[in-house]
Amino acid sequence: MISYMPYPGPLGTMLLAATHEGLCGVYFAQHKYFDGPQDWRMDERHPLLRQTASELDGYFSGDRHAFDVPLDLKGTPFQVAVWTALRRLSFGVTSSYREIAAVTGRPAAVRAAGTAIGRNPVSIIVPCHRVLGSSGALSGYAGGLDRKRFLLAHEAAARGSISGAQ
């Protein structure tokens, strides 16, 4: 059973989804590859959804740079390997599709890595927004490029305030 709740954030209302095992979805309105909460149950008291909302509040306020909520990611072994590689990207640090493919042990699978990144069901928590084209250009984001720009700028600003405080 998947439970869900809306999360009103600075990028519009997002939909958070979880099983009893972990968070399985963070979706924006008009999210590519998401058809909505079919057969899901609305539950704003679900402990993992509440934890996710709290951690997202901390992220957007600039106080949180990593997430602790357990995940329940379903995908092919390659997709899960890509999503695992994304979770290793530090706050405010970007990578390329080629680098992510290489980390999975399949350096020639750049397009497949890009497809897996695009199918990431847990936006922000699994930071697919930190992946850029090999030239450093913004490319692809299931939540839209404006949101990707916002997230990258948010992390750059928060990272700058951390290093400036030291």
PDB file of C-alpha atoms in Angstrom:
ATOM      1  CA  MET A   1       0.000   0.000   0.000  1.00  0.00           C
ATOM      2  CA  ILE A   2       1.288   3.415  -0.957  1.00  0.00           C
ATOM      3  CA  SER A   3       0.314   6.392   1.164  1.00  0.00           C
ATOM      4  CA  TYR A   4       0.688   9.979  -0.012  1.00  0.00           C
ATOM      5  CA  MET A   5       0.322  13.560   1.043  1.00  0.00           C
ATOM      6  CA  PRO A   6       0.808  16.959  -0.577  1.00  0.00           C
ATOM      7  CA  TYR A   7       3.811  19.038   0.395  1.00  0.00           C
ATOM      8  CA  PRO A   8       3.554  22.806  -0.236  1.00  0.00           C
ATOM      9  CA  GLY A   9       7.081  23.916  -1.056  1.00  0.00           C
ATOM     10  CA  PRO A  10       8.751  26.837  -2.808  1.00  0.00           C
ATOM     11  CA  LEU A  11       8.550  24.973  -6.135  1.00  0.00           C
ATOM     12  CA  GLY A  12       4.806  24.424  -5.902  1.00  0.00           C
ATOM     13  CA  THR A  13       2.903  21.642  -4.228  1.00  0.00           C
ATOM     14  CA  MET A  14       4.714  18.339  -4.458  1.00  0.00           C
ATOM     15  CA  LEU A  15       3.293  14.900  -3.819  1.00  0.00           C
ATOM     16  CA  LEU A  16       5.150  12.729  -1.298  1.00  0.00           C
ATOM     17  CA  ALA A  17       4.572   8.961  -1.407  1.00  0.00           C
ATOM     18  CA  ALA A  18       5.712   6.167   0.903  1.00  0.00           C
ATOM     19  CA  THR A  19       5.227   2.507   1.650  1.00  0.00           C
ATOM     20  CA  HIS A  20       5.692   1.073   5.132  1.00  0.00           C
ATOM     21  CA  GLU A  21       9.329   0.400   4.097  1.00  0.00           C
ATOM     22  CA  GLY A  22      10.329   3.853   2.890  1.00  0.00           C
ATOM     23  CA  LEU A  23       9.788   6.901   0.745  1.00  0.00           C
ATOM     24  CA  CYS A  24       8.964   5.863  -2.816  1.00  0.00           C
ATOM     25  CA  GLY A  25       8.047   9.138  -4.499  1.00  0.00           C
ATOM     26  CA  VAL A  26       8.538  12.898  -4.515  1.00  0.00           C
ATOM     27  CA  TYR A  27       6.734  14.372  -7.495  1.00  0.00           C
ATOM     28  CA  PHE A  28       6.167  17.895  -8.764  1.00  0.00           C
ATOM     29  CA  ALA A  29       2.962  19.057 -10.429  1.00  0.00           C
ATOM     30  CA  GLN A  30       3.201  18.200 -14.147  1.00  0.00           C
ATOM     31  CA  HIS A  31       6.022  15.753 -13.321  1.00  0.00           C
ATOM     32  CA  LYS A  32       7.113  13.839 -16.395  1.00  0.00           C
ATOM     33  CA  TYR A  33       6.602  10.061 -16.067  1.00  0.00           C
ATOM     34  CA  PHE A  34       4.097  10.312 -13.212  1.00  0.00           C
ATOM     35  CA  ASP A  35       0.424   9.521 -13.715  1.00  0.00           C
ATOM     36  CA  GLY A  36      -0.830  10.493 -10.291  1.00  0.00           C
ATOM     37  CA  PRO A  37      -1.714   8.627  -7.117  1.00  0.00           C
ATOM     38  CA  GLN A  38      -3.626   5.682  -8.593  1.00  0.00           C
ATOM     39  CA  ASP A  39      -5.016   3.411  -5.861  1.00  0.00           C
ATOM     40  CA  TRP A  40      -2.951   5.250  -3.258  1.00  0.00           C
ATOM     41  CA  ARG A  41      -4.256   6.327   0.121  1.00  0.00           C
ATOM     42  CA  MET A  42      -4.025   9.902   1.391  1.00  0.00           C
ATOM     43  CA  ASP A  43      -2.412   9.842   4.831  1.00  0.00           C
ATOM     44  CA  GLU A  44      -0.941  13.078   6.144  1.00  0.00           C
ATOM     45  CA  ARG A  45      -0.087  11.311   9.427  1.00  0.00           C
ATOM     46  CA  HIS A  46       2.154   8.651   7.839  1.00  0.00           C
ATOM     47  CA  PRO A  47       5.422   8.894   9.831  1.00  0.00           C
ATOM     48  CA  LEU A  48       7.725   8.654   6.790  1.00  0.00           C
ATOM     49  CA  LEU A  49       5.753  11.295   4.918  1.00  0.00           C
ATOM     50  CA  ARG A  50       5.893  13.602   7.933  1.00  0.00           C
ATOM     51  CA  GLN A  51       9.649  12.955   8.262  1.00  0.00           C
ATOM     52  CA  THR A  52      10.126  13.730   4.559  1.00  0.00           C
ATOM     53  CA  ALA A  53       8.161  16.968   4.845  1.00  0.00           C
ATOM     54  CA  SER A  54      10.254  18.007   7.840  1.00  0.00           C
ATOM     55  CA  GLU A  55      13.509  17.175   6.057  1.00  0.00           C
ATOM     56  CA  LEU A  56      12.381  19.068   2.950  1.00  0.00           C
ATOM     57  CA  ASP A  57      11.540  22.079   5.153  1.00  0.00           C
ATOM     58  CA  GLY A  58      15.121  21.938   6.469  1.00  0.00           C
ATOM     59  CA  TYR A  59      16.536  21.573   2.965  1.00  0.00           C
ATOM     60  CA  PHE A  60      14.608  24.550   1.613  1.00  0.00           C
ATOM     61  CA  SER A  61      15.529  26.685   4.634  1.00  0.00           C
ATOM     62  CA  GLY A  62      19.204  25.902   3.968  1.00  0.00           C
ATOM     63  CA  ASP A  63      19.690  24.035   7.247  1.00  0.00           C
ATOM     64  CA  ARG A  64      19.703  20.480   5.854  1.00  0.00           C
ATOM     65  CA  HIS A  65      22.157  19.226   3.237  1.00  0.00           C
ATOM     66  CA  ALA A  66      21.424  15.482   3.340  1.00  0.00           C
ATOM     67  CA  PHE A  67      18.342  13.343   3.864  1.00  0.00           C
ATOM     68  CA  ASP A  68      17.872  10.531   6.378  1.00  0.00           C
ATOM     69  CA  VAL A  69      14.434   9.241   5.405  1.00  0.00           C
ATOM     70  CA  PRO A  70      14.592   5.561   4.375  1.00  0.00           C
ATOM     71  CA  LEU A  71      13.824   4.867   0.722  1.00  0.00           C
ATOM     72  CA  ASP A  72      11.829   2.149  -1.023  1.00  0.00           C
ATOM     73  CA  LEU A  73      13.020   2.491  -4.614  1.00  0.00           C
ATOM     74  CA  LYS A  74      11.659   0.123  -7.242  1.00  0.00           C
ATOM     75  CA  GLY A  75      13.400  -0.166 -10.593  1.00  0.00           C
ATOM     76  CA  THR A  76      15.706  -2.265 -12.685  1.00  0.00           C
ATOM     77  CA  PRO A  77      19.089  -3.152 -11.198  1.00  0.00           C
ATOM     78  CA  PHE A  78      20.705  -0.524 -13.460  1.00  0.00           C
ATOM     79  CA  GLN A  79      18.207   2.173 -12.424  1.00  0.00           C
ATOM     80  CA  VAL A  80      18.796   1.419  -8.755  1.00  0.00           C
ATOM     81  CA  ALA A  81      22.580   1.570  -9.349  1.00  0.00           C
ATOM     82  CA  VAL A  82      22.176   4.997 -10.998  1.00  0.00           C
ATOM     83  CA  TRP A  83      19.942   6.270  -8.188  1.00  0.00           C
ATOM     84  CA  THR A  84      22.446   4.993  -5.639  1.00  0.00           C
ATOM     85  CA  ALA A  85      25.223   6.871  -7.467  1.00  0.00           C
ATOM     86  CA  LEU A  86      23.103  10.031  -7.372  1.00  0.00           C
ATOM     87  CA  ARG A  87      22.703   9.731  -3.600  1.00  0.00           C
ATOM     88  CA  ARG A  88      26.491   9.913  -3.284  1.00  0.00           C
ATOM     89  CA  LEU A  89      26.589  13.380  -4.881  1.00  0.00           C
ATOM     90  CA  SER A  90      27.323  15.914  -2.176  1.00  0.00           C
ATOM     91  CA  PHE A  91      25.109  18.914  -1.581  1.00  0.00           C
ATOM     92  CA  GLY A  92      25.923  21.661  -4.077  1.00  0.00           C
ATOM     93  CA  VAL A  93      28.207  19.451  -6.185  1.00  0.00           C
ATOM     94  CA  THR A  94      27.288  18.555  -9.760  1.00  0.00           C
ATOM     95  CA  SER A  95      28.221  15.634 -11.971  1.00  0.00           C
ATOM     96  CA  SER A  96      27.645  14.617 -15.580  1.00  0.00           C
ATOM     97  CA  TYR A  97      25.639  11.816 -17.132  1.00  0.00           C
ATOM     98  CA  ARG A  98      28.932  10.295 -18.313  1.00  0.00           C
ATOM     99  CA  GLU A  99      30.375  10.343 -14.781  1.00  0.00           C
ATOM    100  CA  ILE A 100      27.245   8.703 -13.352  1.00  0.00           C
ATOM    101  CA  ALA A 101      27.389   5.969 -16.014  1.00  0.00           C
ATOM    102  CA  ALA A 102      31.041   5.361 -15.156  1.00  0.00           C
ATOM    103  CA  VAL A 103      30.295   5.099 -11.430  1.00  0.00           C
ATOM    104  CA  THR A 104      27.776   2.341 -12.154  1.00  0.00           C
ATOM    105  CA  GLY A 105      30.494   0.336 -13.906  1.00  0.00           C
ATOM    106  CA  ARG A 106      28.954   0.889 -17.331  1.00  0.00           C
ATOM    107  CA  PRO A 107      30.837   3.881 -18.770  1.00  0.00           C
ATOM    108  CA  ALA A 108      29.394   3.409 -22.262  1.00  0.00           C
ATOM    109  CA  ALA A 109      25.808   3.499 -20.958  1.00  0.00           C
ATOM    110  CA  VAL A 110      25.535   7.290 -20.879  1.00  0.00           C
ATOM    111  CA  ARG A 111      22.096   7.416 -22.535  1.00  0.00           C
ATOM    112  CA  ALA A 112      20.785   4.610 -20.346  1.00  0.00           C
ATOM    113  CA  ALA A 113      22.059   6.492 -17.301  1.00  0.00           C
ATOM    114  CA  GLY A 114      20.251   9.596 -18.542  1.00  0.00           C
ATOM    115  CA  THR A 115      17.040   7.623 -18.941  1.00  0.00           C
ATOM    116  CA  ALA A 116      17.383   6.178 -15.429  1.00  0.00           C
ATOM    117  CA  ILE A 117      18.063   9.647 -14.022  1.00  0.00           C
ATOM    118  CA  GLY A 118      14.939  10.951 -15.776  1.00  0.00           C
ATOM    119  CA  ARG A 119      12.891   8.150 -14.217  1.00  0.00           C
ATOM    120  CA  ASN A 120      14.094   8.908 -10.668  1.00  0.00           C
ATOM    121  CA  PRO A 121      10.907   8.716  -8.581  1.00  0.00           C
ATOM    122  CA  VAL A 122      12.292  10.612  -5.576  1.00  0.00           C
ATOM    123  CA  SER A 123      13.181  14.115  -6.751  1.00  0.00           C
ATOM    124  CA  ILE A 124      15.454  16.228  -4.543  1.00  0.00           C
ATOM    125  CA  ILE A 125      16.020  13.376  -2.038  1.00  0.00           C
ATOM    126  CA  VAL A 126      17.782  11.421  -4.803  1.00  0.00           C
ATOM    127  CA  PRO A 127      19.431  14.522  -6.291  1.00  0.00           C
ATOM    128  CA  CYS A 128      19.057  14.050 -10.034  1.00  0.00           C
ATOM    129  CA  HIS A 129      19.012  17.855 -10.357  1.00  0.00           C
ATOM    130  CA  ARG A 130      22.782  17.783  -9.713  1.00  0.00           C
ATOM    131  CA  VAL A 131      23.481  16.072 -13.054  1.00  0.00           C
ATOM    132  CA  LEU A 132      24.458  18.270 -15.999  1.00  0.00           C
ATOM    133  CA  GLY A 133      25.403  17.652 -19.601  1.00  0.00           C
ATOM    134  CA  SER A 134      29.102  17.026 -20.300  1.00  0.00           C
ATOM    135  CA  SER A 135      29.508  20.667 -21.346  1.00  0.00           C
ATOM    136  CA  GLY A 136      28.036  21.787 -18.009  1.00  0.00           C
ATOM    137  CA  ALA A 137      24.733  22.751 -19.631  1.00  0.00           C
ATOM    138  CA  LEU A 138      21.395  22.133 -17.989  1.00  0.00           C
ATOM    139  CA  SER A 139      19.602  19.279 -19.658  1.00  0.00           C
ATOM    140  CA  GLY A 140      16.525  17.341 -18.768  1.00  0.00           C
ATOM    141  CA  TYR A 141      14.656  17.320 -15.484  1.00  0.00           C
ATOM    142  CA  ALA A 142      11.335  15.545 -14.979  1.00  0.00           C
ATOM    143  CA  GLY A 143      10.177  18.462 -12.811  1.00  0.00           C
ATOM    144  CA  GLY A 144      11.142  21.067 -15.444  1.00  0.00           C
ATOM    145  CA  LEU A 145      14.339  23.026 -16.082  1.00  0.00           C
ATOM    146  CA  ASP A 146      13.129  26.054 -14.082  1.00  0.00           C
ATOM    147  CA  ARG A 147      12.952  23.876 -10.996  1.00  0.00           C
ATOM    148  CA  LYS A 148      16.365  22.382 -11.740  1.00  0.00           C
ATOM    149  CA  ARG A 149      17.816  25.908 -11.998  1.00  0.00           C
ATOM    150  CA  PHE A 150      16.177  26.866  -8.704  1.00  0.00           C
ATOM    151  CA  LEU A 151      17.546  23.803  -6.884  1.00  0.00           C
ATOM    152  CA  LEU A 152      21.083  24.310  -8.199  1.00  0.00           C
ATOM    153  CA  ALA A 153      21.010  28.015  -7.297  1.00  0.00           C
ATOM    154  CA  HIS A 154      19.562  27.214  -3.855  1.00  0.00           C
ATOM    155  CA  GLU A 155      22.350  24.728  -3.139  1.00  0.00           C
ATOM    156  CA  ALA A 156      25.053  27.043  -4.475  1.00  0.00           C
ATOM    157  CA  ALA A 157      23.808  29.867  -2.238  1.00  0.00           C
ATOM    158  CA  ALA A 158      23.509  27.625   0.830  1.00  0.00           C
ATOM    159  CA  ARG A 159      26.930  26.090   0.163  1.00  0.00           C
ATOM    160  CA  GLY A 160      28.437  29.575  -0.213  1.00  0.00           C
ATOM    161  CA  SER A 161      27.022  30.648   3.133  1.00  0.00           C
ATOM    162  CA  ILE A 162      28.553  27.574   4.760  1.00  0.00           C
ATOM    163  CA  SER A 163      32.028  28.186   3.367  1.00  0.00           C
ATOM    164  CA  GLY A 164      31.730  31.906   4.055  1.00  0.00           C
ATOM    165  CA  ALA A 165      30.986  31.203   7.714  1.00  0.00           C
ATOM    166  CA  GLN A 166      34.161  29.191   8.255  1.00  0.00           C
TER     167      GLN A 166
END
